[in-house]
Coordinates of C-alpha atoms in Angstrom, one line a residue:
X134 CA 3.6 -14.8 15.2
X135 CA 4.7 -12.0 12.5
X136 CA 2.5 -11.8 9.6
X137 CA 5.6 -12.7 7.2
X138 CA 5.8 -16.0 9.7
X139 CA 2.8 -17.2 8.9
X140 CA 3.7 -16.7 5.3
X141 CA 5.4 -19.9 5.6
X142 CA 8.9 -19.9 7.2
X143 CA 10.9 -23.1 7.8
X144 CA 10.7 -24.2 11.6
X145 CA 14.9 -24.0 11.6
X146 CA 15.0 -20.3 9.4
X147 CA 12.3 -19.1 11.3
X148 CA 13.5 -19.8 14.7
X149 CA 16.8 -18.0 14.2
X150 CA 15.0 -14.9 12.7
X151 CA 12.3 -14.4 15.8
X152 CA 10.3 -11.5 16.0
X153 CA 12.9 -9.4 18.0
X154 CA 12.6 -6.1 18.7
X155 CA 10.6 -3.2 16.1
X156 CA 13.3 -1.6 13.7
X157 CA 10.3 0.4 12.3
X158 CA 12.3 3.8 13.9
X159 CA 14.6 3.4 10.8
X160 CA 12.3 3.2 8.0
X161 CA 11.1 6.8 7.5
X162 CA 9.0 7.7 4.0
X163 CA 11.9 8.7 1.2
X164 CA 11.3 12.1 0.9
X165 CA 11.9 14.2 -2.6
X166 CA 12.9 17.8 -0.9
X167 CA 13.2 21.0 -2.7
X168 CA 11.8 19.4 -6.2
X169 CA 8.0 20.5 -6.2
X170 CA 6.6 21.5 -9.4
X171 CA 5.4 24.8 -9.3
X172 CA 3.3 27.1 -11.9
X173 CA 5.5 29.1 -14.2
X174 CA 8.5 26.4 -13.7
X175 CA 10.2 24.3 -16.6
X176 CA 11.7 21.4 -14.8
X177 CA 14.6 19.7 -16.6
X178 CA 14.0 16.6 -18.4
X179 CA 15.2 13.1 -16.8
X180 CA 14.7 14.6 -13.2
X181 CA 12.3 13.4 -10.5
X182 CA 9.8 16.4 -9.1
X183 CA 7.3 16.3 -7.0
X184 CA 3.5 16.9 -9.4
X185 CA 0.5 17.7 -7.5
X186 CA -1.9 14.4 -8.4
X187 CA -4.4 16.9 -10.2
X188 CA -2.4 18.1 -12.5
X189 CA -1.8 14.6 -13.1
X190 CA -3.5 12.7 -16.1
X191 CA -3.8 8.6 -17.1
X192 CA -2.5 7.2 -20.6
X193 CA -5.4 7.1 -22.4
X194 CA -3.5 4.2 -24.6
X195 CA -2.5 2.7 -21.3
X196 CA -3.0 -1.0 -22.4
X197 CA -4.3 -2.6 -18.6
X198 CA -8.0 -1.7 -18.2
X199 CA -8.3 -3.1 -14.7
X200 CA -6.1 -3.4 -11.4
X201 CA -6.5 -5.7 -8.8
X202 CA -7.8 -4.1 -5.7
X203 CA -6.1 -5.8 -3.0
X204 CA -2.8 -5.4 -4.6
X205 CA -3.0 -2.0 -4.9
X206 CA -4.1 -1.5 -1.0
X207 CA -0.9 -3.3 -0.3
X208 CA 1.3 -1.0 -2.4
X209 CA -0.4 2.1 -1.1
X210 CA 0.5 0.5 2.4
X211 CA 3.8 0.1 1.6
X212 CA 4.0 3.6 -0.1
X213 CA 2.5 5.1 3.3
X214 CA 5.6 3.3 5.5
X215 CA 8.3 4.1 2.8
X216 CA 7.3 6.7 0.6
X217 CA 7.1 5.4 -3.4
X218 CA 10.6 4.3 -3.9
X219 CA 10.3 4.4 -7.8
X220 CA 8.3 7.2 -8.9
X221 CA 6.3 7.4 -12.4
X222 CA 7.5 8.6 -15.8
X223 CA 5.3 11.6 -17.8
X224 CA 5.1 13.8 -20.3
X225 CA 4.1 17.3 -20.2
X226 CA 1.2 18.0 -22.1
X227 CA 0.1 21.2 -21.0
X228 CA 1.4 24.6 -18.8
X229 CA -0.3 23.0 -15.6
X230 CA -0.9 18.8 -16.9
X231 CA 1.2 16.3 -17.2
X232 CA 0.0 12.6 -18.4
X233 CA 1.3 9.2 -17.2
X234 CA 3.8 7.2 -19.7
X235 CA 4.5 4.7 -17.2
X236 CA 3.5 3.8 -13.6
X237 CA -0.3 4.4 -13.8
X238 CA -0.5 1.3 -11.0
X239 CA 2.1 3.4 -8.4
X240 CA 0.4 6.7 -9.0
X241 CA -3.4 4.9 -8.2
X242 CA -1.9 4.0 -5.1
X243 CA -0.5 6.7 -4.1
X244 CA -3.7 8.8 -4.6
X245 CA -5.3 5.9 -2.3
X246 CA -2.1 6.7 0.3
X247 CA -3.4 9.7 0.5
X248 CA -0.6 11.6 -1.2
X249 CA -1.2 15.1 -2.9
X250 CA 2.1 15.5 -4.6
X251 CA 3.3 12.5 -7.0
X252 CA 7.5 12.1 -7.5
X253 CA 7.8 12.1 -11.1
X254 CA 10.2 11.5 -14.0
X255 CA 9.3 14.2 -16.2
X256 CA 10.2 13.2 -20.1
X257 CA 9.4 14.4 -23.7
X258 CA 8.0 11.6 -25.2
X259 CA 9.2 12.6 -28.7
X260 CA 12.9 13.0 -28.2
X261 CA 14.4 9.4 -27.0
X262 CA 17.9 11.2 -27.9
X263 CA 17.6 13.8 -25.3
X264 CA 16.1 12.2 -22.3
X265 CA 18.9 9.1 -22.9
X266 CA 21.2 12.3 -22.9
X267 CA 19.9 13.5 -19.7
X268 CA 19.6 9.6 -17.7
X269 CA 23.1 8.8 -18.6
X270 CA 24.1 12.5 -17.3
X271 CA 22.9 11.5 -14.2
X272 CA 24.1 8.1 -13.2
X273 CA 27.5 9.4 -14.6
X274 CA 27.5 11.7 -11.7
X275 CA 28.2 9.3 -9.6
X276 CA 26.0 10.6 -6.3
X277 CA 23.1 8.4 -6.8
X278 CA 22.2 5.7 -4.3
X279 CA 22.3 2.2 -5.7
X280 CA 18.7 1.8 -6.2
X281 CA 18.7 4.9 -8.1
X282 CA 21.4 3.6 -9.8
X283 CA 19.5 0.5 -11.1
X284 CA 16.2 2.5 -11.7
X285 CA 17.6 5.2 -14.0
X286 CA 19.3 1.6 -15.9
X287 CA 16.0 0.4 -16.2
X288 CA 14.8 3.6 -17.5
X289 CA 17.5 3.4 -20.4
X290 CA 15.9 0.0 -20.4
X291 CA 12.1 0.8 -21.0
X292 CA 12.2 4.2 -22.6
X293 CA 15.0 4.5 -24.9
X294 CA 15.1 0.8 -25.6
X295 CA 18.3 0.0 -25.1
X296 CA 19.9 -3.1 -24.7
X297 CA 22.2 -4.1 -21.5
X298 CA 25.0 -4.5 -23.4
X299 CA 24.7 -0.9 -25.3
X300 CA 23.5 0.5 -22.0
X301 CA 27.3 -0.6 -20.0
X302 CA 28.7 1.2 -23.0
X303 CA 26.8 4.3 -23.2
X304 CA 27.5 4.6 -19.1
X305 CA 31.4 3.5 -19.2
X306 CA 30.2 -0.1 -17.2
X307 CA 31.2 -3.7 -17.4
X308 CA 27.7 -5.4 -18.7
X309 CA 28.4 -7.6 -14.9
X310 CA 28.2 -4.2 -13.1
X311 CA 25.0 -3.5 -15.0
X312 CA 23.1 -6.6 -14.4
X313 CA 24.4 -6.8 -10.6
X314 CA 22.3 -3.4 -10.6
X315 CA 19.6 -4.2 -12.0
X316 CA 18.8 -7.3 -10.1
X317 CA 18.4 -5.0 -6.9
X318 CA 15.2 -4.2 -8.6
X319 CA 14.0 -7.9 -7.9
X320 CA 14.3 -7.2 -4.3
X321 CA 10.9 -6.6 -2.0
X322 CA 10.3 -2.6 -1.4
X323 CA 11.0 -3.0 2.0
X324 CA 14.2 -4.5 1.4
X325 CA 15.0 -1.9 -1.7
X326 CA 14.3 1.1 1.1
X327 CA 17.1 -0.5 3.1
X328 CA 19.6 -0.2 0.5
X329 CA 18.8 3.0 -0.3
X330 CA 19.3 5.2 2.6
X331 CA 22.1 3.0 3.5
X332 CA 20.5 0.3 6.4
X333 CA 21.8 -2.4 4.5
X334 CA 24.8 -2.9 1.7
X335 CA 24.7 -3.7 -1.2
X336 CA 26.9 -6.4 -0.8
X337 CA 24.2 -7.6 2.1
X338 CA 21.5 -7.1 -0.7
X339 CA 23.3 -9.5 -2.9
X340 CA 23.6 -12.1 -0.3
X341 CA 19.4 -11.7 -0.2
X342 CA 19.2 -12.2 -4.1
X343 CA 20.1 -15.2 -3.6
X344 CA 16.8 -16.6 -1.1
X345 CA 13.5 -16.3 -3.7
X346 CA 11.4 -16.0 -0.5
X347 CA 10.7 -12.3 -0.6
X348 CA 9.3 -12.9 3.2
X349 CA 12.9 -14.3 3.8
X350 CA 14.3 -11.9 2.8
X351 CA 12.4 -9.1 4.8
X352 CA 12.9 -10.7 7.9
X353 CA 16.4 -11.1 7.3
X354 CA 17.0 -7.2 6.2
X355 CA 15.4 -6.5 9.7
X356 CA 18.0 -9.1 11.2
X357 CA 21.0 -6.9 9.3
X358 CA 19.9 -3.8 11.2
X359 CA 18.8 -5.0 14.4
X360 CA 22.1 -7.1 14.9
X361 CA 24.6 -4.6 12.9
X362 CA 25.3 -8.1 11.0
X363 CA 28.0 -7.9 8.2
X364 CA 27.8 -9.6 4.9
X365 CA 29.7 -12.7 6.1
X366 CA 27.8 -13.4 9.2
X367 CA 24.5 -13.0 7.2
X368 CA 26.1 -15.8 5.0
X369 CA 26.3 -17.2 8.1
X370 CA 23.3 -17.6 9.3
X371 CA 21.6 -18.2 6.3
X372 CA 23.9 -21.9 6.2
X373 CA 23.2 -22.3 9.4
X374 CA 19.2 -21.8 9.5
X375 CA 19.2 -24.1 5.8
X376 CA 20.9 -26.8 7.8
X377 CA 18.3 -27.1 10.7
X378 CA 15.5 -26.6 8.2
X379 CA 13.2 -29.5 7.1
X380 CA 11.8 -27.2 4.4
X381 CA 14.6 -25.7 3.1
X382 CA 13.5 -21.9 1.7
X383 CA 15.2 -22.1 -2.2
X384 CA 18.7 -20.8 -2.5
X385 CA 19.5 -19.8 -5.7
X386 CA 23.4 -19.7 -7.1
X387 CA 24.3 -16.5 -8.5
X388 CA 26.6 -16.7 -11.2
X389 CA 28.0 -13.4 -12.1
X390 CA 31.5 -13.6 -14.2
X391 CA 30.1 -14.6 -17.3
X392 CA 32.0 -14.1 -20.8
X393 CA 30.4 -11.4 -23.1
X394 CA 29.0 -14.7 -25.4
X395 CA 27.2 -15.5 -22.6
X396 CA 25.4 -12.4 -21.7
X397 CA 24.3 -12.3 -26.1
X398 CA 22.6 -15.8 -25.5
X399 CA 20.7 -13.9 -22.7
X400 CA 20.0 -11.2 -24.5
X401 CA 18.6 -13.4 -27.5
X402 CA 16.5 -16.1 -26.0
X403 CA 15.0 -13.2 -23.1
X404 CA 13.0 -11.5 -25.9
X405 CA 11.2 -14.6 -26.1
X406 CA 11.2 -15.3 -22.4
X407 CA 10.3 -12.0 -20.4
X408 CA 14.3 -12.2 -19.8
X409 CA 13.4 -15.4 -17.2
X410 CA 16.8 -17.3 -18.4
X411 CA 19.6 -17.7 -16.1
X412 CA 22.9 -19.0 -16.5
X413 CA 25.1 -21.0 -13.6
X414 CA 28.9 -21.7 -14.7
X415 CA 31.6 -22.5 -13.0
X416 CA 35.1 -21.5 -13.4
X417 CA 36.5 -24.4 -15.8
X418 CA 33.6 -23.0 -18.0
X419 CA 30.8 -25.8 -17.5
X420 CA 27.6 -24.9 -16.5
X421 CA 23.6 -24.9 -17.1
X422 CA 21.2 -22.6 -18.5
X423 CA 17.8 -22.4 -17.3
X424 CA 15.0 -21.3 -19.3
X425 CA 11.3 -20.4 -17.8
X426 CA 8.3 -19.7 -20.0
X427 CA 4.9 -18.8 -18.7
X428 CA 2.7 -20.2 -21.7
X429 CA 2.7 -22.2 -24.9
X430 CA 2.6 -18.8 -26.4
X431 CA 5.9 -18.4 -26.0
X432 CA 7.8 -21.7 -26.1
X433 CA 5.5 -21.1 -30.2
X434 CA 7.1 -17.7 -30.9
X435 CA 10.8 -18.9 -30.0
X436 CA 10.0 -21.8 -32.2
X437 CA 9.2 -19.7 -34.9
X438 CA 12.0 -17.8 -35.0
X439 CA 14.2 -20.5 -35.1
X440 CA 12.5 -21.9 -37.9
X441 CA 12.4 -18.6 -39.5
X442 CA 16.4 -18.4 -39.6
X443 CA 16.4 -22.0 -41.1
X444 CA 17.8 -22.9 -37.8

């Protein structure tokens, strides 16, 4: 039995995934070629290149004091079998030093991979205007792979705090495009190394969205390239293994083709809610929305603010 078996698999899903043969041949390390940093070089803001880890220095106002251990020898696993998929964000602060604005937790583990040379976003942290410049540059080039794609949306995201809705028009997008992006972001790294160098579709990779079992998912990713399965044949035999399975892994419906009203209701209530509200509607325009909190914290703030606006 697999280790992600034992992670809890149906009998029925489980028996028509199997162990099969090892795809590991396809799943090389991404590799950033030609991009090292070197002494005496400028490297152009918004692009990733490759920093040697000591010329590499933490936040000092990085607000997590202390990372779980375990976790972090899983990433650094991972990182060793795929490379780091989405590489850190800094800030030049010296001729020969640059210092983390974001990813402190990838660039731990890759020091505990073993690696010598971190891929890095390099950004001025002073000049949001420029660096938005240079991101939107790049995904308008159209030559990026689709996780890529949905990392340089997030960046727009994080670090020039835009909003989904100003992002699709700063990057000539439909707001559905953009969020069908961004939720490839959700998907295991395993599964987001498939899409990227091509192993798997996109299309395939929405079809996963849809199983919250990040095991599931995995397993059937490994199915897609073993068996050469196309998109409707892995809808296939996602039915078919639901059917037989007395503990059905949660599907989720994916609701997509939402009116422009809908997506501002998401934007609103998601500042309260870490963005965990989703929307199902069907075509005749009826439907459910589905809001998550993680604390009374929260469900207190929103309250708050609806009191505030007298609502």
């Amino acid at each position: 039995m697999t280790k992600q078996q034992a992670r809890g698999l149906g009998k029925g899903l489980g028996s028509i995934l199997g162990e099969g043969a090892d795809i590991s041949q396809f799943r090389s390390p991404v590799q950033y070629v030609n991009q090292t940093v070197g002494s005496g070089k400028q490297p152009s803001e918004g692009t990733v290149r490759l920093i040697p880890v000591a010329e590499i220095r933490p936040n000092p106002f990085q607000p997590r004091i202390s990372f779980d251990e375990q976790a972090l020898s899983e990433l650094a696993e991972s990182i060793k079998a795929l490379g780091l998929i989405q590489p850190i964000t800094v800030r030049r602060v010296s001729d020969d030093g640059y210092q983390i604005i974001s990813g402190e937790r990838r660039f731990r583990a890759c020091k505990l991979a073993g690696m010598t040379s971190v891929p890095s976003y390099i950004r001025s942290s002073d000049d949001v205007g420029m660096l938005e410049m240079a991101i939107v540059e790049n995904v308008q080039r159209e030559n990026l792979d689709p996780i890529e794609t949905a990392m340089s949306y997030q960046r727009l995201i994080d670090e020039c705090n835009l909003t989904q809705e100003a992002m699709a028009e700063r990057i000539g997008k439909s707001r559905v495009a953009v969020t069908n992006s961004l939720r490839l972001l959700k998907l295991p790294a395993k599964v987001q190394y498939d899409v990227k160098v091509g192993n798997i579709s996109v299309g395939h990779a929405k079809v996963l969205l849809g199983i919250e079992d990040g095991a599931v998912q995995e397993l059937l990713s490994d199915e897609i390239i073993r068996e050469g399965l196309s998109v409707r044949a892995l809808e296939q035999r996602i039915r078919a293994g639901v059917a037989r399975n007395s503990a059905k892994p949660k599907i989720q419906k994916v609701e997509c083709d939402l009116p422009d009203e809908h997506y501002k209701v998401l934007d609103i209530i998601g500042r309260y809610f870490d963005n965990n509200v989703t929307f199902k509607r069907t075509a005749d325009g009826k439907g459910s929305m589905t809001v998550r909190f993680a604390s009374d914290a929260q469900m207190s703030a929103f309250l708050e603010a609806l009191q505030n606006k007298g609502l």
